mmCIF file of C-alpha atoms in Angstrom:
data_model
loop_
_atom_site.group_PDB
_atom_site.id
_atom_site.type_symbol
_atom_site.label_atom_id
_atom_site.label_comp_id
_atom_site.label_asym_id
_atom_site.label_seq_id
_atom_site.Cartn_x
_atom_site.Cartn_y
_atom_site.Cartn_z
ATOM 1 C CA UNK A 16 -12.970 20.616 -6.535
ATOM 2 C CA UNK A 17 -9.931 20.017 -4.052
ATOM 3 C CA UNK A 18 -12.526 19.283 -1.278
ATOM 4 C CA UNK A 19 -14.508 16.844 -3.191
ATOM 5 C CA UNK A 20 -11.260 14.994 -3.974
ATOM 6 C CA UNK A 21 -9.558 15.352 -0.583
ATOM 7 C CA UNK A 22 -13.455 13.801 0.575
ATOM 8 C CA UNK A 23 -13.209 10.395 -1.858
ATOM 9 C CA UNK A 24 -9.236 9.827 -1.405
ATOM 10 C CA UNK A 25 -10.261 9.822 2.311
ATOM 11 C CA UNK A 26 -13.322 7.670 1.601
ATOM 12 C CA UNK A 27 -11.392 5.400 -0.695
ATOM 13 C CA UNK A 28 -8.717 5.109 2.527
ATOM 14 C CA UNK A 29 -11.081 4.160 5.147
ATOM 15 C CA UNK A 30 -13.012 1.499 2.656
ATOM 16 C CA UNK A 31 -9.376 -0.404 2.071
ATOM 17 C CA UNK A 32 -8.506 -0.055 5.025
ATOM 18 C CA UNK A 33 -11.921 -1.493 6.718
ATOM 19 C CA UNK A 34 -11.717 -4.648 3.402
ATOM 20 C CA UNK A 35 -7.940 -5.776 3.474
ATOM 21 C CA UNK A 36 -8.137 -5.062 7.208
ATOM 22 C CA UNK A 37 -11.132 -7.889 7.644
ATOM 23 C CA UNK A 38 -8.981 -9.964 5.056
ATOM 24 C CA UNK A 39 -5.674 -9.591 7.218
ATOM 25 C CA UNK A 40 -7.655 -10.745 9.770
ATOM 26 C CA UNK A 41 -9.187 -13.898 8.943
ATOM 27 C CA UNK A 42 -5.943 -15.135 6.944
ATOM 28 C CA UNK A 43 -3.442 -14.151 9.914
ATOM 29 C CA UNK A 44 -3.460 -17.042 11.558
ATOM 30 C CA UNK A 45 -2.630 -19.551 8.511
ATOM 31 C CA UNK A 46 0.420 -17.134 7.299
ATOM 32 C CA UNK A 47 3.484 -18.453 8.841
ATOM 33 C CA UNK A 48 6.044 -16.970 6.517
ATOM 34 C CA UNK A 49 4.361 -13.553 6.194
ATOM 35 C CA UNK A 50 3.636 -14.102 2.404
ATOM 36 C CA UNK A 51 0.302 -13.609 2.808
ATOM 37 C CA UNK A 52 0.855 -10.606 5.000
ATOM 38 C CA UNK A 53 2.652 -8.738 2.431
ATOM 39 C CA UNK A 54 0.188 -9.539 -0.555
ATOM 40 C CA UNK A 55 -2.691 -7.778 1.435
ATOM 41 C CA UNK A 56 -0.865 -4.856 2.211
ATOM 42 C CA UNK A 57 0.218 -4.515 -1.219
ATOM 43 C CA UNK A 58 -3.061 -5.255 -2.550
ATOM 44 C CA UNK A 59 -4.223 -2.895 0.018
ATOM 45 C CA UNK A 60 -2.074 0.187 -1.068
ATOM 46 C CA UNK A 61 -2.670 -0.931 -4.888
ATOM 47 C CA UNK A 62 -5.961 -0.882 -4.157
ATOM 48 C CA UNK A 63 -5.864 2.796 -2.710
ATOM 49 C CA UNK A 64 -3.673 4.453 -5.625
ATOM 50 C CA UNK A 65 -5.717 2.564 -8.163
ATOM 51 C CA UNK A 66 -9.108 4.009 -6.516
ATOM 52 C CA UNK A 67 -7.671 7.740 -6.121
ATOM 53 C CA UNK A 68 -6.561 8.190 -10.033
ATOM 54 C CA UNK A 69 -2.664 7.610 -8.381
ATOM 55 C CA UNK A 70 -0.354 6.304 -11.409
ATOM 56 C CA UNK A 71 2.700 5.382 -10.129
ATOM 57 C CA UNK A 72 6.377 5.124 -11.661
ATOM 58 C CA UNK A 73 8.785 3.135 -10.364
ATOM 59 C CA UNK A 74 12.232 3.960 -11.711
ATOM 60 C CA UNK A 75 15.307 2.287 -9.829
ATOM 61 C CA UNK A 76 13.298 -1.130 -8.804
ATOM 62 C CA UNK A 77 16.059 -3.595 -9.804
ATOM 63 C CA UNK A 78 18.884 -1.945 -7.244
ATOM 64 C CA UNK A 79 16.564 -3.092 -4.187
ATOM 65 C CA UNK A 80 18.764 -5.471 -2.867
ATOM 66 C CA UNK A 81 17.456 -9.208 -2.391
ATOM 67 C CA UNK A 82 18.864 -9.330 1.668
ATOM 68 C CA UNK A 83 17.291 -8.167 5.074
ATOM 69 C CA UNK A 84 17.195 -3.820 4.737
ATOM 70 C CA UNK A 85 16.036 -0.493 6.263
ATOM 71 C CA UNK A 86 14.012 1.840 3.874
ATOM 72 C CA UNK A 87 13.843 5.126 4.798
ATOM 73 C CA UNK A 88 12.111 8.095 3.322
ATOM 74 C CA UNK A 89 10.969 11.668 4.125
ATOM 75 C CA UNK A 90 7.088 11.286 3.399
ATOM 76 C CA UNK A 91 5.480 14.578 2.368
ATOM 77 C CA UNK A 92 2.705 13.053 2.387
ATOM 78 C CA UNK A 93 0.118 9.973 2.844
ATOM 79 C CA UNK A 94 0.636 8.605 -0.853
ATOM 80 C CA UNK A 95 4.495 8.565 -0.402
ATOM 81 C CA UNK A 96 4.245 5.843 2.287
ATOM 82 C CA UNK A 97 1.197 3.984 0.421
ATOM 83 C CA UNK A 98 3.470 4.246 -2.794
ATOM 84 C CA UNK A 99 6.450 2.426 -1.059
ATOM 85 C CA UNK A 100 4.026 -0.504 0.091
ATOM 86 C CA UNK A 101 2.823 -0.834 -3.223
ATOM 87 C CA UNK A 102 6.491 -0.794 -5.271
ATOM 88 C CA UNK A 103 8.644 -2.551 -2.753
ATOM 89 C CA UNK A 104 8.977 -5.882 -3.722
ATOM 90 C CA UNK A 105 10.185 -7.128 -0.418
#
């Protein structure tokens, strides 16, 4: 069962990446202030959790601070970076 789900996370990776890829593409060009940029990666990683059965839970969201940061993290693995496009608000 582990292969069959390691098969359509992978599947579900490559067909997000291919769509919000071809999106980030064509609307590049008319986002100046990177607004746009950050919607389709969040909709992108969204997109991927939502499609893999993912349910995340943010706890902690309002001490982001509003100014210019660094996150870092110790990823254990490929969800824990998609899971930080998708929270972060900034």
């Amino acid at each position: 069962m582990a292969i069959i789900y390691t098969t359509w996370v992978w599947l579900v990776l490559a067909e997000a990446t291919i769509l919000w890829g071809a999106v980030l593409v064509i609307l590049l060009p008319f986002d100046r202030s990177s607004f746009l940029y950050l919607l389709t990666t969040r909709n992108w990683a969204k997109n991927i959790l939502f499609l893999s059965g993912v349910k995340l839970k943010v706890e902690g969201g309002d001490k982001v601070p509003g100014y210019p940061c660094v996150f870092m993290s110790n990823p254990q693995s490929y969800f824990d970076v998609i899971s930080l496009v998708a929270a972060l608000r900034v």
